[in-house]
Structures are given as C-alpha cells and as structure tokens.
Short mmCIF file of C-alpha atoms and ligand atoms in Angstrom, two decimals:
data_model
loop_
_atom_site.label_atom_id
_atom_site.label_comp_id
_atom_site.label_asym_id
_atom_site.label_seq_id
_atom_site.Cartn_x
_atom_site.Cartn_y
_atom_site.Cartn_z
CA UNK A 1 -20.35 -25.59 -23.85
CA UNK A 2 -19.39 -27.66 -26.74
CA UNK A 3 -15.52 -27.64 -27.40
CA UNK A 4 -16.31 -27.21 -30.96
CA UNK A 5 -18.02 -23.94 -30.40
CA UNK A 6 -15.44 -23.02 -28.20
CA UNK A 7 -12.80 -23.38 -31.03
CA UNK A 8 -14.80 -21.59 -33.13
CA UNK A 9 -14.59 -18.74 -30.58
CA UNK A 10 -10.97 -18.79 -30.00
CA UNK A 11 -10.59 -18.62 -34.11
CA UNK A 12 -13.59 -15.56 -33.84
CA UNK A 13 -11.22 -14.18 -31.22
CA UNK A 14 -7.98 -14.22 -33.16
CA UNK A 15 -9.07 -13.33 -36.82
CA UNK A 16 -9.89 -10.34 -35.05
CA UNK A 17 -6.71 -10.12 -33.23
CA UNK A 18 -3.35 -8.34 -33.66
CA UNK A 19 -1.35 -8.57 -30.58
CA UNK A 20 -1.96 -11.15 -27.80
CA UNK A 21 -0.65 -11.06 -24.17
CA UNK A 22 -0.06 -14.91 -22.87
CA UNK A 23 0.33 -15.57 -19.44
CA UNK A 24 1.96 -17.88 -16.94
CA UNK A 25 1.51 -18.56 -13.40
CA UNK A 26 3.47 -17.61 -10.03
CA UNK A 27 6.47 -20.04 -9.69
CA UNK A 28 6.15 -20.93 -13.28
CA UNK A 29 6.83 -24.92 -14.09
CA UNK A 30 7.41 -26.71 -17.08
CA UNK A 31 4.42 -26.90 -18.55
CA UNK A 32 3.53 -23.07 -17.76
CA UNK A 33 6.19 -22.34 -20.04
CA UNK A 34 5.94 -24.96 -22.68
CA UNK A 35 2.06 -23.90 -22.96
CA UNK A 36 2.23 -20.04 -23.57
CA UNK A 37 5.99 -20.26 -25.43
CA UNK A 38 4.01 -23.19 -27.83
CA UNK A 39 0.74 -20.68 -28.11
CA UNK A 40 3.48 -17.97 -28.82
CA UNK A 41 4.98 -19.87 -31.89
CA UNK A 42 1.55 -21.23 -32.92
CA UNK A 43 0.53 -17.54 -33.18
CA UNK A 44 3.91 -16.36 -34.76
CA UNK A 45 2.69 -18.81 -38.06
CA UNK A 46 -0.18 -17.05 -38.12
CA UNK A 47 1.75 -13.57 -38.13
CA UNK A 48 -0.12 -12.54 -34.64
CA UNK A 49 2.44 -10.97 -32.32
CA UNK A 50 2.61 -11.95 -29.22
CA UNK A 51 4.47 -11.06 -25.74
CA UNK A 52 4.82 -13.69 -22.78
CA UNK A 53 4.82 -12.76 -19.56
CA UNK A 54 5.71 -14.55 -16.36
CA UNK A 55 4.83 -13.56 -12.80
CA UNK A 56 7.55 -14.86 -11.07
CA UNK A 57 11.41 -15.97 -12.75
CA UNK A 58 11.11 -19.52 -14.19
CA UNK A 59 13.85 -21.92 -13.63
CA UNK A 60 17.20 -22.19 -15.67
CA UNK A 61 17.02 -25.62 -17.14
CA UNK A 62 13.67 -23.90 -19.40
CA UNK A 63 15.84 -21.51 -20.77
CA UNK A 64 15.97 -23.29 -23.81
CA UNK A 65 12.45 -22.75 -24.67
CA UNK A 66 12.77 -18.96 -23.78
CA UNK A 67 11.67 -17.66 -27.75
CA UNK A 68 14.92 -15.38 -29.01
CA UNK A 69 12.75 -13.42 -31.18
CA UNK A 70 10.15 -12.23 -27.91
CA UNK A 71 12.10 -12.99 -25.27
CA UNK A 72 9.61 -14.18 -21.70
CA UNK A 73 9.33 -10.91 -19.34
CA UNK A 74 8.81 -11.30 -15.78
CA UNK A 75 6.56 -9.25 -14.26
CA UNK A 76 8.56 -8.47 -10.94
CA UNK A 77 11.44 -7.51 -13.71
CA UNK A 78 9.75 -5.89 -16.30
CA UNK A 79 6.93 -3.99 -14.99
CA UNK A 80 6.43 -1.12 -17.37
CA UNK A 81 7.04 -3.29 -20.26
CA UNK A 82 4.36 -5.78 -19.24
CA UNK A 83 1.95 -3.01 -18.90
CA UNK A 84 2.79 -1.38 -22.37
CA UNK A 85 2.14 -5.02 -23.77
CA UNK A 86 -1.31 -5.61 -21.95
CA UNK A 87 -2.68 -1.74 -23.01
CA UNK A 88 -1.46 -2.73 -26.61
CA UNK A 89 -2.98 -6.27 -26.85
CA UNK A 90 -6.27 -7.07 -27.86
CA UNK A 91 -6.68 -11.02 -26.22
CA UNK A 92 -5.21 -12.02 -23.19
CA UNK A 93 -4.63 -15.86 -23.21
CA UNK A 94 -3.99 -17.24 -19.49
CA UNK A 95 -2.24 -21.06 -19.75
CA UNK A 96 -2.21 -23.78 -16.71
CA UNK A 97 -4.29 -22.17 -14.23
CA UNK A 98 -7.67 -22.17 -12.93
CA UNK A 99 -7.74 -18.96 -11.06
CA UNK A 100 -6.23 -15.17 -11.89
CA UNK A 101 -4.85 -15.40 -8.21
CA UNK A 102 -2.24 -17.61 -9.06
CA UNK A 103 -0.86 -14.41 -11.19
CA UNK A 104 0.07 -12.63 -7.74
CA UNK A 105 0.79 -9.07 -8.66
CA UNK A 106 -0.36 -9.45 -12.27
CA UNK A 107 -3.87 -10.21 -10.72
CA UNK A 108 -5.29 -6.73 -10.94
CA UNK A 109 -4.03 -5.87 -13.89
CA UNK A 110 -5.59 -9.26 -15.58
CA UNK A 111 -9.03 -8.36 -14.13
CA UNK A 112 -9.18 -5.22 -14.78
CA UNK A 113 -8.97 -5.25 -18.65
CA UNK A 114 -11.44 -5.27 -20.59
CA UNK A 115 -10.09 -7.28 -23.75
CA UNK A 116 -11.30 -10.93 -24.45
CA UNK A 117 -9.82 -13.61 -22.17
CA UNK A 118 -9.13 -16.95 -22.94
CA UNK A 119 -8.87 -19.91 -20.05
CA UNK A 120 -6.89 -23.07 -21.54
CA UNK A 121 -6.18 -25.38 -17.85
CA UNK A 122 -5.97 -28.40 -16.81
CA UNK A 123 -7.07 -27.97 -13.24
CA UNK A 124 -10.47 -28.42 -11.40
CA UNK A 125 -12.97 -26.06 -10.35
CA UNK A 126 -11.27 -23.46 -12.51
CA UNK A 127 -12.76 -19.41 -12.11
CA UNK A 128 -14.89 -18.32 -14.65
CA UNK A 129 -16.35 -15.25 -14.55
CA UNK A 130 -13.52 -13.01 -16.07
CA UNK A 131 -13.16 -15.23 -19.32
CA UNK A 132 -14.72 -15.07 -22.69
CA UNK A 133 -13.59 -18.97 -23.13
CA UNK A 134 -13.21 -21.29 -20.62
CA UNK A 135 -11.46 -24.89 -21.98
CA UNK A 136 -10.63 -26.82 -19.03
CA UNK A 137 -10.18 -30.43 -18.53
CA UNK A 138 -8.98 -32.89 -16.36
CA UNK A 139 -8.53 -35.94 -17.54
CA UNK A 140 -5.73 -34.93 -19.39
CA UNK A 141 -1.77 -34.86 -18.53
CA UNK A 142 -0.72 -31.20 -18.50
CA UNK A 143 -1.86 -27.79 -20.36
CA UNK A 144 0.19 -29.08 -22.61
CA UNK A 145 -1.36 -31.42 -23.98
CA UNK A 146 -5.12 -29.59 -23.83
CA UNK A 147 -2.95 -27.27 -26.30
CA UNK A 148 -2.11 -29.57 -28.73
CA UNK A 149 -6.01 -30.87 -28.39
CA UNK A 150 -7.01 -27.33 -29.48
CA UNK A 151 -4.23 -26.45 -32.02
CA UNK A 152 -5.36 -29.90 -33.58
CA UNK A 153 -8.19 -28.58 -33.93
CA UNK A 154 -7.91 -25.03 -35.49
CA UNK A 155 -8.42 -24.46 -39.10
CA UNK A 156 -5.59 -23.50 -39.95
CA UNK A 157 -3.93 -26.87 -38.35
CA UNK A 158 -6.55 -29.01 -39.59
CA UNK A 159 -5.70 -31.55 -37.49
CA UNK A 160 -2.49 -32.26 -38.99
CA UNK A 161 0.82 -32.28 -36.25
CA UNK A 162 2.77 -31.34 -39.72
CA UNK A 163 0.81 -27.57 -39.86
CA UNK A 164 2.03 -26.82 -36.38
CA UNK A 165 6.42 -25.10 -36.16
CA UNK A 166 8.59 -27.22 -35.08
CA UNK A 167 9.25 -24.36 -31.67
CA UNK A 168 5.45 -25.00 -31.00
CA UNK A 169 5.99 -28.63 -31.29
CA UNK A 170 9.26 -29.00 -28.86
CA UNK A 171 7.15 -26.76 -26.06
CA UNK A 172 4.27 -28.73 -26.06
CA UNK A 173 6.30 -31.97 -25.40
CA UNK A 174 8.81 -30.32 -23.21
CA UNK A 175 5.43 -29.14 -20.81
CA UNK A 176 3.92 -32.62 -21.32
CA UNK A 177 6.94 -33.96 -20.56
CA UNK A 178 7.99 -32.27 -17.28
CA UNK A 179 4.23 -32.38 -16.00
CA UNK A 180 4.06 -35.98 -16.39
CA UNK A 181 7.96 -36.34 -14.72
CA UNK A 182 8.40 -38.44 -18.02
CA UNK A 183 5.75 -40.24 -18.12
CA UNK A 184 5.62 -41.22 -14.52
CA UNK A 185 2.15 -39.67 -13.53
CA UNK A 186 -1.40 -38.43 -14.86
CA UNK A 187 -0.61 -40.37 -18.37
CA UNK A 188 -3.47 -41.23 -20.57
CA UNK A 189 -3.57 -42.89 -23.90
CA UNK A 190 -4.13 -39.65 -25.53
CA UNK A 191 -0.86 -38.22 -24.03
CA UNK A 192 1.03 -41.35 -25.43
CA UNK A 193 -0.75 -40.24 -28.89
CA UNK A 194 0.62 -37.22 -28.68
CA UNK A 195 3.64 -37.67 -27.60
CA UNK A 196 3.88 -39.99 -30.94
CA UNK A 197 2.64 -37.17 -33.11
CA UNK A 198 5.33 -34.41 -31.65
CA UNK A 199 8.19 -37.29 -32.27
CA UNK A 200 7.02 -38.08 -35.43
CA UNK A 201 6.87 -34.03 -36.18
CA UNK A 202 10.44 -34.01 -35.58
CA UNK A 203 10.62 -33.14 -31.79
CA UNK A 204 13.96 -34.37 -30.24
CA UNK A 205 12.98 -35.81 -27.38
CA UNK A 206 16.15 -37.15 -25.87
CA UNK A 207 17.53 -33.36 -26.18
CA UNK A 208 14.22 -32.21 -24.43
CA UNK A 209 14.82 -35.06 -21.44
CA UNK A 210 19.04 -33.78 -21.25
CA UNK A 211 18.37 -30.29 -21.14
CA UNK A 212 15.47 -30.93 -18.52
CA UNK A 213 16.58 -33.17 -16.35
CA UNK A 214 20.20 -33.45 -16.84
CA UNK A 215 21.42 -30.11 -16.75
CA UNK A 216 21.39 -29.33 -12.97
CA UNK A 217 24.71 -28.28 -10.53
CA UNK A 218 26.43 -29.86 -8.62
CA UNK A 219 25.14 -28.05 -5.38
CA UNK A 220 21.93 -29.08 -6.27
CA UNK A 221 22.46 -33.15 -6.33
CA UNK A 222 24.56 -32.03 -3.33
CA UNK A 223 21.78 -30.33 -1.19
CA UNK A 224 19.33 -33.70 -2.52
CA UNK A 225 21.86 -35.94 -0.30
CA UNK A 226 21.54 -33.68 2.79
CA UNK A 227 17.76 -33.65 2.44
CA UNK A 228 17.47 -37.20 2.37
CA UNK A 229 20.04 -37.73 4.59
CA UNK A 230 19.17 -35.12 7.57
CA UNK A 231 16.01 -33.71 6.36
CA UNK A 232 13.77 -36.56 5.22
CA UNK A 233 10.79 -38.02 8.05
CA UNK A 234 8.47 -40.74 7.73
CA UNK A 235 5.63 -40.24 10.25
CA UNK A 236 5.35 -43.64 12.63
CA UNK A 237 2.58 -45.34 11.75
CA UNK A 238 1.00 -43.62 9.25
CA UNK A 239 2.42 -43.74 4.93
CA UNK A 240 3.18 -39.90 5.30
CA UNK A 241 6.98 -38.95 4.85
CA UNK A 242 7.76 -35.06 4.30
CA UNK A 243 11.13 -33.11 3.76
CA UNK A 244 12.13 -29.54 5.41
CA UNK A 245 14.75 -27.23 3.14
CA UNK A 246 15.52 -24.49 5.21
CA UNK A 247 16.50 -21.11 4.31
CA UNK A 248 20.00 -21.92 5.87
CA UNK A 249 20.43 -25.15 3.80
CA UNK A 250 19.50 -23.14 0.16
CA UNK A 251 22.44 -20.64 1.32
CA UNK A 252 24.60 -23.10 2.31
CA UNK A 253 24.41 -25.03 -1.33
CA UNK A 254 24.27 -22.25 -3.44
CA UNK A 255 19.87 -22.71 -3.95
CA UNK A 256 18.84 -21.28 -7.07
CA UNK A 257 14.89 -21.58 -8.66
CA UNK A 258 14.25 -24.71 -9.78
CA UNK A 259 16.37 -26.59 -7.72
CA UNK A 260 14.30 -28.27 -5.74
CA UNK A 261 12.40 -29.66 -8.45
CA UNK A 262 11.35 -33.17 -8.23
CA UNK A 263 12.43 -33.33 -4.67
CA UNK A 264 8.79 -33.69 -3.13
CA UNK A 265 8.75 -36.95 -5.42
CA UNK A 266 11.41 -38.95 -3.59
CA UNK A 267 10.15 -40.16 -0.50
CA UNK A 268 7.00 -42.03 -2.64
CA UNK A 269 9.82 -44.11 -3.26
CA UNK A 270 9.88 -46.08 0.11
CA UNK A 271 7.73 -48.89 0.44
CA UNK A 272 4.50 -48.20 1.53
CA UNK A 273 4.71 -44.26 1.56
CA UNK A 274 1.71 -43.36 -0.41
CA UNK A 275 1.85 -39.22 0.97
CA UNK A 276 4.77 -37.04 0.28
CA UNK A 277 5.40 -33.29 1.01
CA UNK A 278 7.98 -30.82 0.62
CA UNK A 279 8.44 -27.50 2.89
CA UNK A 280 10.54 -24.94 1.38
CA UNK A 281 11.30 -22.21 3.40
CA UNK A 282 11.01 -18.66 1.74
CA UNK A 283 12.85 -15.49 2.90
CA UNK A 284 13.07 -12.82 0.36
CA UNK A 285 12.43 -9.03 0.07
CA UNK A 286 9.04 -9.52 -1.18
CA UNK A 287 7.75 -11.59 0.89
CA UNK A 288 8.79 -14.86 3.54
CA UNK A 289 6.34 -17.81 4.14
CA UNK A 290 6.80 -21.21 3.39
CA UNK A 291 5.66 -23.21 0.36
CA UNK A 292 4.17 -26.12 0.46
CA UNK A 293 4.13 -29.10 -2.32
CA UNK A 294 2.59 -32.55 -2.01
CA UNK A 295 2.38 -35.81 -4.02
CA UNK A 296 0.47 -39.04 -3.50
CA UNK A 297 -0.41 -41.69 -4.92
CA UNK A 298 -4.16 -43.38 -5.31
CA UNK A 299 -6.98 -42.03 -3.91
CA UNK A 300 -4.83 -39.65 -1.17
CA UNK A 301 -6.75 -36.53 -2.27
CA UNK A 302 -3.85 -34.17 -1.38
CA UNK A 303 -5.86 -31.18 -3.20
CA UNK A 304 -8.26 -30.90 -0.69
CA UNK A 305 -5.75 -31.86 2.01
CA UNK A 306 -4.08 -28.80 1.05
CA UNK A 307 -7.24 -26.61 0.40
CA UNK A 308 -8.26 -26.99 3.40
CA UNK A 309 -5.25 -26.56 5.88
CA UNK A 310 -2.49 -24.91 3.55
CA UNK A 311 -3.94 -22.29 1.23
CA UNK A 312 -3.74 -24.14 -2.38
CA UNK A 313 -4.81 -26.17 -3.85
CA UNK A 314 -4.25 -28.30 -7.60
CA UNK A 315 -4.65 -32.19 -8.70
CA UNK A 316 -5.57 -34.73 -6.37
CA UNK A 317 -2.00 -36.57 -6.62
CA UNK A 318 -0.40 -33.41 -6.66
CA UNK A 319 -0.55 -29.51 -5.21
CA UNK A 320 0.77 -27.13 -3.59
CA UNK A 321 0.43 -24.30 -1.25
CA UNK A 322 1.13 -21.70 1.29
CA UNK A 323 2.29 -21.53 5.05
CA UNK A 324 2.70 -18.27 7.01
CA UNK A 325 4.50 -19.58 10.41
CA UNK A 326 7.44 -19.64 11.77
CA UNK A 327 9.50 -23.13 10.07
CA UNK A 328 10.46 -24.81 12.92
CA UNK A 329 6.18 -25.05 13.63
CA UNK A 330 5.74 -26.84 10.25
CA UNK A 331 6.09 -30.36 11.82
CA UNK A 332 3.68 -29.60 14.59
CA UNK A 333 1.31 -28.10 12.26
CA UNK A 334 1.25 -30.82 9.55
CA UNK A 335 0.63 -33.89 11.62
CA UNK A 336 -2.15 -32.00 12.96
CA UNK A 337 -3.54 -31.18 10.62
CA UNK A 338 -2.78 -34.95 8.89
CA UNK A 339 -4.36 -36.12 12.24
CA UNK A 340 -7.64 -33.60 11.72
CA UNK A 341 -8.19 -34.30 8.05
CA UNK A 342 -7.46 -38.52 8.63
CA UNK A 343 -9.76 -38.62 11.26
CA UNK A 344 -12.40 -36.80 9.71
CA UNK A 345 -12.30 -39.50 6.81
MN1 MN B 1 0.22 -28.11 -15.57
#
C-alpha cells in the first residue's frame, strides 16, 4: 500500500480517536523510547491523551525523555494500570518492532483487543495480520526517523519541522541518535536531513549526546575494563571476537539496565574483526537465560545468523537474541554454530 493512503488512515484513525495506548518493546532501547514518548507529545498538540507503556524497565540515562505530565508505566510494574489504559483506549500504536512477541507478557493482551492497531518499524519481515496499518521500512536509520517521515507528513504538520513540540522533536533525535550510536551505523542522507531539521527546530543536541552517553557510573566504565581485559575472545582464524558478562561480574560492579550498552560494539574495533557478540548472562525471578546481541559489519548477515541458531532476530549488522543453557556452554555452542552457519555459506 501507498504510504500516502496509509497516512490518510492513521489521520482516519485519530480524528476518531480519544485516548491512545503506545507501546514499546521488551528491553526497551533508545529509540523505543524516543519513538512512542515523540508520538506521545505529537498527540498531546493535538489534545489526544495518551499513556506509554513499556514491557520491561528502560535504562536510566532515558530518564530524561520520561514525559512528567504521563509518566512511562512498565508493564511488570504497573499491571492494573496498563490494563485500565488499554480497556479505555481506542488505538493502540506499537513503535520499533516487527512482531507483538517482542511485547513478552503484554503479548496477549495486544492481540486480543479489538481496537485499531497501528505498526510504525523499522525492521524486516515485520507481522501483519493483527494491524490496521502496517508502515515499515528499512532503509531507514531507526523508528525514529520513520516517525518524523510520517509526522512530516500529517496535516496538521504539513510538512513543516516548526508544527511539531519541541518534546516531540528532542525524542525523535535522541532515538535517531542512540540507534545510529551517533551516527556511526545505518545512516542515510535522509537521516542527516533530519537530523538538520530537529537542530534547526531547536533540539539541543550536545545535551541529548551528555545525557546519553556521558552520564554512566563509575562501576560501569569499571566492569568495561574487566570485560575487555578478562572477558574479551577473538576466535583464531576466523574475524569473530565475542564477550561473556557473567551474572557474578554484574554483582560484583554494581550492574544496573543499560549498562552494558554499547559494549557488543567494541571488539569491531580490532583490525580485521568484522563479527562481534555479546553474552549477558540473566538470572532473575522471572526468568534466567542468556541474551544474546551481535554487530557486524558488511555483508555478515548476523540476523539470520541469529534466527537461525539463537532465537531473534533484527537488522543484518545488528540483532539480538535468546540462549537457554547453562553459560559456561555459550563458547562451545557459538563456534558451532559459527562453524555450521560458515560452512553452509
Ligand atoms: Mn530501532
């Protein structure tokens, strides 16, 4: 379908709208906050209320996009009020994902409603069949960005940056921003574009970059030495290198969410590693496995790499996933299953 006519059914959606539930996915980033806090403010001009909800807690350094006036509830925190929003709200608007499963717990819930859903996502081969509107696209940066596209393009916006709040304006750069690790990765000229329409709006971005990425603790840069120091492998032979952060090593530097952000980028810094990844070990009273991230560079597809051996999936350079053994059995496990999927090639 035409994007045109799928504005046009996003503005059908909302005239007709009064309260909106936006959601985020599990293990929320920056751009899953930056996308439903800047559809949040974007609806707050147009006097549409709107509640944001989270399935898992997002990380500290995004408090400062957390909206004062609708504060972001997470659903493992804030179960009854999540459900009071969803039976009062008549559009549920799901930002940076391509599949309801990546809402965990929320999943049912989602699905089982019978209100309009909107799809904005950035991801491939994103699930259909429970949306009214579907706008995904991949040759774009972040959701962020495929925001801004559409809130460009509303009516009420008329294409002009100046029509959009300056709170809607700061989380669309702040998600652009994070996704694209400044710039760094999955940059196209229309990000640069936009990026020079949020600035020119009014959007700080130094402030964005020093409450993003300078803002962590001291433990943190603390448990990156260790890592690289004791926990850091490059596979013989091969442009692989990987990292292990054990469940012992978050308690022993004081691990909170977020954290670990950025660390699965590090090793692409050696010469010649063109394959990074990043096991996290996960013991908590919901659940324990261990997650899984990966970044590459060039054609490494690491989204199927990951599809098919890890349970996940996302971009080709970068994605994530799932592992359900016992930690010390990741190494054994990966370069297996790097061995299966190279040799297959
Ligand atoms: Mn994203």
């Amino acid at each position: 379908m035409k994007s045109n006519q799928n504005i046009e059914k996003i503005e059908n959606i909302l005239s007709n709208c009064r309260k909106a539930l936006l959601v985020g996915h599990f293990n929320p980033d920056g751009d899953s906050v930056g996308s439903v806090v800047a559809f949040h403010h974007y609806l707050n001009a147009r006097n549409i209320f709107s509640s944001i909800v989270l399935p898992s807690k997002f990380p500290d350094y995004l408090e400062f996009l957390d909206p004062v006036e609708s504060k972001i509830m997470v659903y493992t925190e804030h179960r009854s009020e999540v459900s009071e929003a969803l039976a009062q709200a008549d559009v549920i608007v799901c930002l940076d994902f391509n599949n309801l499963k990546r809402t965990e717990q929320l999943e049912p819930l989602i699905r089982e409603s019978s209100i309009p859903k909107i799809m904005i996502d950035h991801h491939p081969f994103p699930e259909t069949g429970p949306f009214d509107v579907v706008i995904s696209e991949t040759e774009i940066s972040s959701a962020c960005e495929l925001l801004f596209k559409i809130l460009c393009q509303m009516p009420d916006v008329k294409g002009d940056v100046n029509n959009l709040s300056i709170e809607c304006a700061r989380a669309l750069y702040a998600g652009m921003m994070t996704d694209t690790n400044n710039f760094y990765n999955s940059v196209y000229p229309s990000t640069f574009e936009m990026a020079s329409a949020l600035i020119g709006r009014g959007v700080d971005k130094n402030l964005i970059q020093e409450y993003v990425f300078n803002c962590y603790s001291e433990e943190r840069m603390k448990l990156m030495g260790h890592l690289l120091k004791d926990s850091l492998f490059l596979l013989k032979g091969s442009n692989v290198a990987y990292i292990m952060l054990s469940d012992k090593d978050k308690k022993g530097y004081n691990f909170s969410s977020g954290d670990s952000e950025g660390f699965v980028n590090l090793p692409l810094s050696i010469r010649g590693i063109k394959m990074s990844a990043l096991f996290t070990e996960n013991i908590s009273p919901e659940e324990t496995n261990i997650r899984v991230s990966f970044r590459s560079k060039g054609n490494w597809d690491v989204n199927r790499f990951s599809n098919l051996y890890f349970n996940g999936g996302g971009h080709i350079n970068a994605s994530g996933g799932r592992l359900y053994i016992p930690f010390d059995e990741v190494p054994q496990y990966f370069e297996k299953a790097l061995k299966e999927y190279l040799d297959e090639k």
